[in-house]
XYZ file of C-alpha atoms in Angstrom:
617
model
C 30.939 38.674 57.107
C 33.245 36.256 55.271
C 36.940 36.726 55.895
C 39.484 36.949 53.075
C 42.785 35.168 52.443
C 45.425 36.393 49.977
C 48.398 34.165 49.110
C 51.497 34.656 46.977
C 55.058 33.442 46.466
C 58.123 35.672 46.664
C 61.514 35.653 44.966
C 60.132 34.463 41.591
C 59.365 31.077 43.134
C 56.998 29.377 40.633
C 55.774 26.726 43.105
C 52.182 27.616 43.993
C 50.729 24.174 44.746
C 50.928 24.600 48.519
C 49.152 27.943 48.293
C 46.284 26.382 46.361
C 45.988 23.665 48.977
C 45.713 26.263 51.723
C 43.170 28.168 49.625
C 41.159 24.975 49.128
C 41.094 24.414 52.893
C 40.072 28.033 53.367
C 37.178 27.736 50.924
C 35.935 24.640 52.747
C 35.881 26.829 55.859
C 33.852 29.558 54.068
C 36.755 31.991 53.563
C 37.227 34.043 50.383
C 40.583 32.941 48.943
C 42.786 34.516 46.280
C 46.176 33.291 45.015
C 48.438 35.612 43.010
C 50.474 34.441 40.050
C 54.208 33.958 40.727
C 56.709 36.689 39.965
C 54.691 39.632 41.275
C 56.616 42.786 42.143
C 56.292 44.445 45.543
C 54.122 47.131 43.939
C 51.769 44.517 42.454
C 51.551 42.690 45.797
C 50.800 45.964 47.538
C 48.014 46.744 45.056
C 46.514 43.277 45.572
C 46.476 43.777 49.355
C 44.780 47.167 48.972
C 42.217 45.687 46.583
C 41.339 42.507 48.500
C 41.752 43.891 52.052
C 42.665 40.390 53.347
C 42.358 39.260 56.947
C 44.975 36.574 56.267
C 48.127 36.751 54.120
C 50.014 33.574 53.162
C 53.540 33.895 51.769
C 55.513 30.976 50.341
C 59.065 30.301 49.156
C 60.218 26.718 48.702
C 63.642 27.147 47.108
C 67.018 27.748 48.817
C 66.354 28.260 52.581
C 68.850 31.058 53.183
C 67.456 33.046 50.254
C 63.951 32.295 51.447
C 64.637 33.822 54.855
C 65.962 36.986 53.171
C 62.915 37.161 50.891
C 60.466 36.737 53.771
C 62.282 39.338 55.861
C 62.356 41.822 52.990
C 58.688 41.489 52.037
C 57.484 41.789 55.645
C 59.559 44.895 56.335
C 58.423 46.431 53.050
C 54.742 45.748 53.744
C 55.139 47.188 57.247
C 56.807 50.269 55.779
C 53.833 50.675 53.398
C 51.387 50.244 56.268
C 49.871 47.147 54.692
C 50.259 44.735 57.603
C 47.413 46.586 59.285
C 43.814 46.701 58.060
C 41.858 49.919 57.640
C 40.105 49.307 60.983
C 43.442 49.098 62.786
C 43.498 45.305 63.243
C 46.670 43.478 62.282
C 46.505 41.055 59.377
C 47.481 37.496 60.249
C 50.620 36.451 58.353
C 51.628 32.862 57.549
C 54.961 31.824 56.074
C 55.580 28.462 54.369
C 58.807 26.990 53.052
C 61.222 24.080 53.226
C 61.891 22.597 56.691
C 65.237 24.364 57.032
C 63.656 27.690 56.066
C 61.038 27.299 58.795
C 63.713 26.222 61.274
C 65.757 29.381 60.628
C 62.673 31.593 60.779
C 61.633 30.083 64.116
C 64.864 31.425 65.613
C 64.416 34.857 63.988
C 60.756 35.474 64.778
C 61.517 38.296 67.193
C 63.446 40.209 64.499
C 60.464 40.321 62.134
C 58.193 43.397 62.049
C 55.078 41.403 62.928
C 53.895 38.151 64.438
C 54.039 35.283 61.944
C 52.353 31.912 61.846
C 54.899 29.385 60.541
C 53.283 26.536 58.627
C 55.260 23.534 59.933
C 56.600 20.928 57.494
C 54.251 18.218 58.756
C 54.727 14.723 57.336
C 51.060 13.895 57.904
C 48.822 15.731 55.377
C 45.924 15.814 57.835
C 48.164 17.368 60.503
C 49.186 20.027 57.997
C 45.523 20.701 57.166
C 44.767 21.069 60.869
C 47.632 23.542 61.141
C 46.128 25.599 58.298
C 42.704 25.553 59.977
C 44.378 26.771 63.179
C 45.886 29.639 61.194
C 42.466 30.512 59.785
C 41.015 30.322 63.321
C 38.366 27.857 62.184
C 36.740 25.975 65.038
C 33.457 24.282 66.060
C 31.138 22.891 63.380
C 32.892 24.607 60.454
C 36.149 22.916 61.430
C 34.500 19.504 61.765
C 32.817 19.843 58.373
C 36.048 20.931 56.663
C 38.050 18.099 58.268
C 35.464 15.506 57.254
C 35.717 16.669 53.638
C 39.522 16.738 53.765
C 39.774 13.236 55.214
C 37.665 11.924 52.349
C 39.957 13.665 49.843
C 43.290 12.808 51.461
C 42.938 9.077 51.937
C 41.749 7.415 48.719
C 41.866 3.656 48.151
C 45.391 2.176 48.357
C 46.717 -1.011 46.761
C 47.850 -3.027 49.792
C 50.444 -5.048 47.870
C 52.296 -1.790 47.143
C 52.466 -0.983 50.857
C 53.967 -4.387 51.638
C 56.510 -4.354 48.803
C 57.589 -0.786 49.543
C 58.416 -1.811 53.088
C 60.460 -4.672 51.690
C 62.356 -2.338 49.337
C 63.723 -0.188 52.163
C 63.966 -2.866 54.891
C 67.438 -2.954 56.400
C 68.688 -0.652 53.621
C 69.157 -3.702 51.390
C 68.786 -1.358 48.435
C 72.383 -0.283 49.113
C 73.473 -3.659 47.741
C 72.048 -2.975 44.264
C 74.776 -3.452 41.616
C 75.762 -0.453 39.455
C 74.271 0.110 36.007
C 75.957 -1.340 32.947
C 78.511 0.680 30.977
C 76.972 1.298 27.534
C 78.598 0.482 24.223
C 79.885 3.279 21.998
C 76.692 3.078 19.945
C 74.515 3.308 23.072
C 76.419 6.365 24.313
C 75.110 8.359 21.341
C 71.602 6.891 21.114
C 69.060 6.981 23.934
C 66.854 4.431 22.191
C 69.730 2.006 21.618
C 70.868 2.501 25.192
C 67.453 1.266 26.317
C 67.496 -1.748 24.020
C 70.992 -2.658 25.217
C 70.172 -2.194 28.912
C 67.064 -4.378 28.891
C 65.539 -2.375 31.767
C 63.963 1.052 32.301
C 66.523 3.804 31.829
C 67.007 6.136 34.786
C 67.317 9.902 34.418
C 67.518 12.578 37.074
C 67.683 16.335 37.528
C 70.877 17.570 39.129
C 72.185 21.063 39.709
C 73.653 22.472 42.916
C 72.562 26.017 43.846
C 75.769 28.033 43.997
C 77.508 31.097 42.618
C 79.438 28.883 40.183
C 79.139 25.645 38.230
C 82.020 23.910 40.028
C 80.040 22.127 42.776
C 77.767 20.705 40.076
C 80.752 19.634 37.935
C 82.234 17.713 40.856
C 78.841 16.260 41.723
C 78.330 14.996 38.168
C 81.655 13.195 38.338
C 80.575 11.428 41.539
C 77.237 10.399 40.001
C 78.865 9.164 36.781
C 81.498 7.154 38.673
C 78.776 5.561 40.810
C 76.979 4.355 37.637
C 73.483 5.084 38.934
C 71.741 7.068 36.166
C 71.639 6.893 32.374
C 70.826 10.534 31.736
C 71.420 13.722 33.712
C 69.067 16.643 33.226
C 70.829 19.806 34.282
C 68.837 21.514 37.006
C 69.360 24.885 35.353
C 69.060 27.996 37.466
C 66.400 30.534 36.627
C 69.234 32.898 35.652
C 70.590 30.378 33.128
C 67.155 29.796 31.637
C 66.665 33.539 31.163
C 70.131 35.008 30.551
C 72.369 32.286 29.086
C 75.003 33.807 26.816
C 74.866 37.156 28.621
C 77.155 36.697 31.661
C 76.826 40.370 32.582
C 73.124 39.787 33.364
C 74.113 37.385 36.163
C 75.806 40.179 38.081
C 73.854 41.483 41.076
C 71.100 38.911 40.571
C 70.513 36.143 43.086
C 70.503 32.497 42.019
C 67.085 31.053 42.901
C 68.361 27.484 42.730
C 70.083 25.194 40.266
C 73.402 25.396 38.463
C 74.142 28.896 37.054
C 75.903 28.104 33.771
C 76.511 31.313 31.844
C 77.998 30.435 28.477
C 79.191 27.773 26.057
C 82.383 27.064 28.003
C 80.341 26.279 31.126
C 78.231 23.795 29.149
C 81.361 22.078 27.832
C 82.798 21.742 31.321
C 79.545 20.299 32.667
C 79.264 17.810 29.815
C 82.877 16.671 30.119
C 82.205 15.736 33.734
C 79.921 12.948 32.421
C 82.671 11.297 30.351
C 83.491 8.680 32.959
C 81.807 5.858 34.880
C 78.794 4.745 32.862
C 78.894 7.870 30.656
C 75.438 9.295 31.356
C 74.058 11.454 28.578
C 73.136 15.039 29.404
C 70.334 17.452 28.615
C 69.655 20.948 30.003
C 66.382 22.194 31.417
C 64.289 24.023 28.820
C 65.156 27.690 28.472
C 62.487 30.372 28.377
C 63.722 32.234 25.313
C 65.933 31.716 22.229
C 65.419 27.943 22.423
C 66.301 27.279 18.769
C 69.742 28.816 19.056
C 70.322 27.140 22.431
C 69.720 23.689 20.889
C 72.611 24.268 18.469
C 74.889 25.442 21.289
C 74.054 22.366 23.383
C 74.853 19.959 20.559
C 78.131 21.730 19.873
C 78.991 21.395 23.590
C 78.255 17.631 23.516
C 74.821 17.706 25.118
C 71.626 16.219 23.652
C 73.717 13.526 21.937
C 72.416 10.232 23.245
C 69.879 12.204 25.293
C 66.470 13.752 24.696
C 65.051 17.230 25.157
C 61.969 18.406 26.997
C 59.916 21.260 25.564
C 56.629 22.571 27.004
C 53.671 23.595 24.869
C 51.607 26.162 26.788
C 54.031 27.008 29.615
C 57.317 28.761 30.578
C 56.074 32.251 29.704
C 53.751 34.913 31.092
C 51.268 32.174 32.041
C 53.418 30.840 34.893
C 55.803 33.763 35.255
C 58.800 31.664 34.263
C 59.720 33.534 31.115
C 59.387 36.837 29.271
C 57.372 35.587 26.283
C 53.626 35.808 25.845
C 51.662 32.557 25.612
C 51.222 33.133 21.880
C 54.934 33.771 21.283
C 56.020 30.758 23.302
C 53.603 28.366 21.544
C 55.145 29.424 18.241
C 58.713 29.045 19.553
C 58.042 25.719 21.268
C 56.527 24.149 18.159
C 59.479 25.375 16.057
C 61.822 23.821 18.640
C 59.988 20.483 18.422
C 60.295 20.540 14.629
C 63.993 21.356 14.851
C 64.657 18.533 17.331
C 62.719 16.167 15.057
C 64.920 17.074 12.083
C 67.995 16.463 14.228
C 66.670 13.022 15.226
C 66.620 13.896 18.937
C 63.841 12.264 20.998
C 61.344 14.838 22.265
C 59.440 15.020 25.533
C 56.712 17.646 25.713
C 56.557 18.110 29.471
C 53.227 19.898 29.446
C 50.732 17.747 31.416
C 52.878 18.029 34.571
C 52.455 21.796 34.500
C 48.671 21.489 34.295
C 48.677 18.983 37.158
C 50.671 21.441 39.292
C 47.757 23.845 38.927
C 45.054 21.368 39.897
C 43.708 20.731 36.408
C 41.127 17.962 36.365
C 41.935 14.508 35.021
C 40.050 14.983 31.745
C 42.078 18.066 30.912
C 45.347 16.240 31.672
C 44.356 13.414 29.316
C 43.369 15.975 26.678
C 46.752 17.680 26.983
C 48.518 14.363 26.306
C 46.542 14.182 23.068
C 47.473 17.759 22.125
C 51.200 17.236 22.634
C 50.898 14.024 20.634
C 49.338 15.986 17.771
C 52.195 18.498 17.857
C 54.889 15.813 17.939
C 53.497 13.557 15.203
C 52.794 16.459 12.837
C 56.294 17.831 13.528
C 57.927 14.553 12.487
C 59.172 13.432 15.903
C 60.310 9.824 15.559
C 60.639 9.032 19.270
C 57.972 10.672 21.463
C 58.705 10.623 25.197
C 55.766 11.092 27.562
C 56.254 11.947 31.202
C 53.590 10.381 33.421
C 53.833 11.990 36.842
C 52.263 9.844 39.553
C 50.897 10.975 42.930
C 50.253 14.466 41.570
C 48.414 16.073 43.139
C 49.005 14.093 46.314
C 45.275 13.483 46.732
C 45.340 11.278 43.614
C 44.605 7.626 44.404
C 46.422 4.542 43.073
C 43.519 3.436 40.882
C 42.931 7.020 39.768
C 46.540 7.289 38.585
C 46.350 4.007 36.670
C 43.102 5.057 35.012
C 44.370 8.533 34.089
C 47.661 7.272 32.682
C 46.120 4.388 30.736
C 43.530 6.778 29.256
C 46.320 9.178 28.268
C 48.292 6.352 26.651
C 45.296 5.082 24.683
C 44.111 8.446 23.427
C 47.690 9.436 22.494
C 48.048 6.248 20.477
C 44.834 7.058 18.607
C 46.033 10.582 17.743
C 49.447 9.157 16.769
C 47.887 7.048 14.014
C 48.438 10.142 11.871
C 52.128 9.144 11.778
C 52.474 5.375 12.350
C 56.290 5.493 12.179
C 56.433 7.592 15.375
C 57.088 5.620 18.561
C 55.831 6.242 22.110
C 58.241 6.030 25.052
C 56.673 5.961 28.511
C 58.574 7.835 31.204
C 57.259 7.868 34.770
C 58.128 9.873 37.860
C 57.037 10.652 41.408
C 55.475 14.030 42.173
C 57.750 15.985 44.518
C 54.812 17.149 46.640
C 54.049 13.504 47.454
C 57.354 13.118 49.289
C 57.579 13.755 53.028
C 60.271 15.872 54.733
C 60.684 12.856 57.032
C 63.530 11.054 55.233
C 62.570 7.536 56.332
C 58.995 8.020 55.195
C 60.168 9.625 51.950
C 62.307 6.575 51.097
C 59.236 4.396 51.572
C 57.149 6.759 49.420
C 59.706 6.736 46.602
C 59.736 2.929 46.640
C 55.941 2.731 46.679
C 55.465 5.263 43.895
C 58.031 3.445 41.726
C 56.197 0.143 42.210
C 52.939 1.824 41.158
C 54.615 3.369 38.102
C 55.976 0.031 36.965
C 52.421 -1.216 36.427
C 52.209 0.856 33.205
C 55.512 -0.638 31.943
C 57.731 2.457 31.554
C 60.848 2.526 29.380
C 62.317 5.442 31.368
C 62.034 6.414 35.022
C 62.602 10.035 35.890
C 64.247 9.680 39.267
C 63.028 12.189 41.849
C 65.249 11.901 44.893
C 63.499 11.068 48.157
C 65.008 14.145 49.871
C 63.390 16.733 47.587
C 60.803 17.880 50.160
C 63.674 18.857 52.444
C 66.564 19.942 50.222
C 67.975 19.835 46.687
C 69.484 16.427 45.963
C 73.199 15.899 46.562
C 75.148 13.220 44.659
C 74.782 10.861 47.629
C 71.025 11.466 47.707
C 70.792 10.591 44.015
C 72.898 7.463 44.463
C 70.685 6.198 47.301
C 67.497 7.158 45.466
C 68.625 5.262 42.372
C 69.345 2.218 44.507
C 65.837 2.409 46.005
C 64.262 2.708 42.553
C 66.294 -0.177 41.128
C 65.428 -2.462 44.037
C 61.766 -1.502 43.592
C 62.023 -2.447 39.902
C 63.594 -5.760 40.839
C 60.887 -6.603 43.387
C 58.175 -5.518 40.967
C 59.426 -7.998 38.364
C 59.371 -10.737 40.979
C 55.759 -9.910 41.900
C 54.515 -8.671 38.531
C 51.377 -10.873 38.182
C 50.047 -9.653 41.551
C 50.392 -6.013 40.502
C 49.601 -5.697 36.785
C 46.141 -7.145 37.446
C 45.156 -3.717 38.746
C 45.269 -2.363 35.191
C 42.103 -4.419 34.651
C 40.429 -3.495 37.916
C 36.792 -2.580 37.141
C 37.243 0.838 38.774
C 40.289 1.559 36.595
C 38.589 0.393 33.397
C 35.382 2.345 34.063
C 37.285 5.548 34.887
C 39.571 5.085 31.873
C 36.616 4.831 29.494
C 34.993 7.863 31.109
C 38.162 9.952 30.675
C 38.613 8.881 27.049
C 34.986 9.781 26.301
C 35.254 13.164 28.035
C 38.658 14.013 26.519
C 37.426 13.007 23.046
C 34.543 15.466 23.394
C 36.908 18.266 24.464
C 39.356 17.468 21.647
C 36.589 17.695 19.063
C 35.510 21.051 20.510
C 39.112 22.293 20.307
C 39.397 21.006 16.725
C 36.281 23.035 15.854
C 38.239 26.172 16.776
C 40.265 25.480 13.615
C 38.534 27.171 10.692
C 39.557 24.330 8.352
C 37.991 21.582 10.479
C 35.291 19.599 8.679
C 34.911 16.676 11.072
C 36.512 13.278 11.255
C 37.619 10.444 13.491
C 39.885 11.158 16.459
C 42.768 9.546 14.557
C 42.423 12.249 11.873
C 42.445 15.289 14.162
C 46.205 15.770 14.623
C 46.678 18.474 11.933
C 43.786 20.533 13.306
C 44.800 20.186 16.953
C 48.485 20.935 16.296
C 47.728 24.210 14.536
C 49.327 27.149 16.363
C 46.261 29.395 16.176
C 43.959 26.584 17.321
C 46.123 25.925 20.391
C 46.170 29.628 21.219
C 42.376 29.762 20.968
C 42.085 26.637 23.138
C 43.720 28.357 26.091
C 42.393 31.847 25.395
C 38.805 30.592 25.358
C 39.276 28.608 28.561
C 38.751 25.217 26.917
C 42.198 24.434 28.334
C 42.116 25.851 31.852
C 43.025 25.127 35.471
C 42.177 26.765 38.819
C 45.871 27.417 39.425
C 46.262 29.767 36.464
C 46.332 33.250 37.923
C 47.232 35.313 34.863
C 44.302 37.728 34.361
C 44.058 36.959 30.640
C 43.720 33.217 31.229
C 42.176 32.900 34.665
C 38.789 31.177 34.854
C 37.106 32.498 37.980
C 34.361 29.885 37.955
C 36.485 26.787 37.398
C 36.893 24.606 40.452
C 38.358 21.127 40.718
C 38.514 18.754 43.665
C 39.407 15.181 44.571
C 36.411 12.867 44.410
C 35.901 9.150 45.062
C 39.044 6.954 44.694
C 41.201 10.088 44.376
C 39.878 11.148 40.971
C 40.386 14.862 40.237
C 37.242 16.308 38.657
C 35.871 19.662 37.568
C 32.936 20.677 39.729
C 30.116 23.174 39.625
C 31.158 26.067 41.877
C 27.588 26.448 43.192
C 26.393 22.850 43.659
C 29.810 21.130 44.013
C 28.574 18.427 41.621
C 30.981 16.875 39.102
C 30.805 18.541 35.673
C 31.032 16.719 32.357
C 33.083 18.543 29.704
C 29.914 19.526 27.879
C 28.553 21.040 31.098
C 31.880 22.742 31.859
C 32.072 24.385 28.436
C 28.425 25.457 28.637
C 29.120 26.989 32.046
C 32.208 28.683 30.616
C 30.291 30.144 27.671
C 27.467 31.298 29.940
C 29.767 33.209 32.284
C 31.801 34.624 29.400
C 28.581 36.132 28.031
C 27.740 37.608 31.428
C 31.159 39.197 31.607
């Protein structure tokens, strides 16, 4: 009989990527695997355990270590109290805990205080070693283990551009990056205009998230001052705490609630204090993380506090709601609010980034769907009157993605977005690139190399902005010193890229990249036309004429409700597609596959499969 694995996060941690990786390994080993959506209550977790009767339970928390230890301890004691750590036949369920390195380190010392034996998933720097650890947890041996490992090796080690390996080593050699000169101090005009700041700088702008988990904003205020004085970033995105995103303007709601990470600003005065900390050094502009409710009013408050001036704002399309457990709104309500926010930002002349594709990638959406999502956010932005459209291209996400696969996916997204944008020729595209956090190792030396290598790869698509992800993120939230060093690594990588540009940009025309790019454009174009047909007013037309149909609120809601826009990592029962599987294929492409034959599905085949199973159910 097949064994069963149930996985979930605790403490409202929205990061489920690691759980899906463990579930993927489990499926390769012939184990039934189920991952719960984030934000489940203890009662909902208990019901899921009773329903699935799992042999294995995986629990994850990858935010603040000390809070993580408390969350793990609480959930285990509660499950023991409910009698759910034992199966109906009397056997104990096997429990695995996964978190940041420090979390695991603390738990290792406290194992004997927990109500059951736990298998701690170690923070391995080698992805294959981590996979082996998961197979050990699942007690998979003999031929099943060999078969699973063979498949995983093929997925984990796609083709690599050797020049990137060599240059990345040169970037970090002898810590020469520490000699990088500071960024220029912008003119008064550039301080209030992100686009002019770029033109004046003559290089990619650098932005970063920053927010220190604490009970107050003061550590973040002091940290911002250090970053500004060091002149290492052009824009600071406040790493807002979950409490701030949910309860800003209601300080009383912060009482007796734990801060799950980030800076817990509570009101207008806090925003003013945080912004004033940037008025020194090279005067970085400032934007907050997107809130999960009352966005329109929050935009006005930010501008009054000094934020968003000379900055941009990021707004999702489908996310930050019931779909990912990060907000109280329904998907329908949030689509309406997000589009209104984009229109408001457009009227205010503030550049807009719709940070939607990253969220799909975090849930193992296939490459075609990611490219399609870039087209959908383009349609929303150009029909909303956005003058400066900022696109975030997240590389090495998921980590199984290959170099050539990334270049093909991003170039396809750029091309199809430009076609959709023909609806409003006065709107300009700004390319922003970043490294996926999951790509970075908890080994700090290796992580510095990875940040350098990823930056070199990103530069091939000629970005105007680099979203700096600090090399330490797999281990801990970035400190000011971490951000300073990470910026120096990125800037040295940019410098060495320019010196070796001809040897690297040739990969944009690699036959594998070009063939995959054309395939993705063809597949995404088919899916976009099918989505456009969900609009009752659609009468046909060229891709360049589809923006008004695709940007329609009701059409977008139908696109996700029907499963046309879907990913294996969506666990919400109203949007989950049980039969959708994706996996890495040759060169690190991420494709949708038939769940029975494991063959790659075209979009036409995927939608036919979807319609067939919807009829059956």
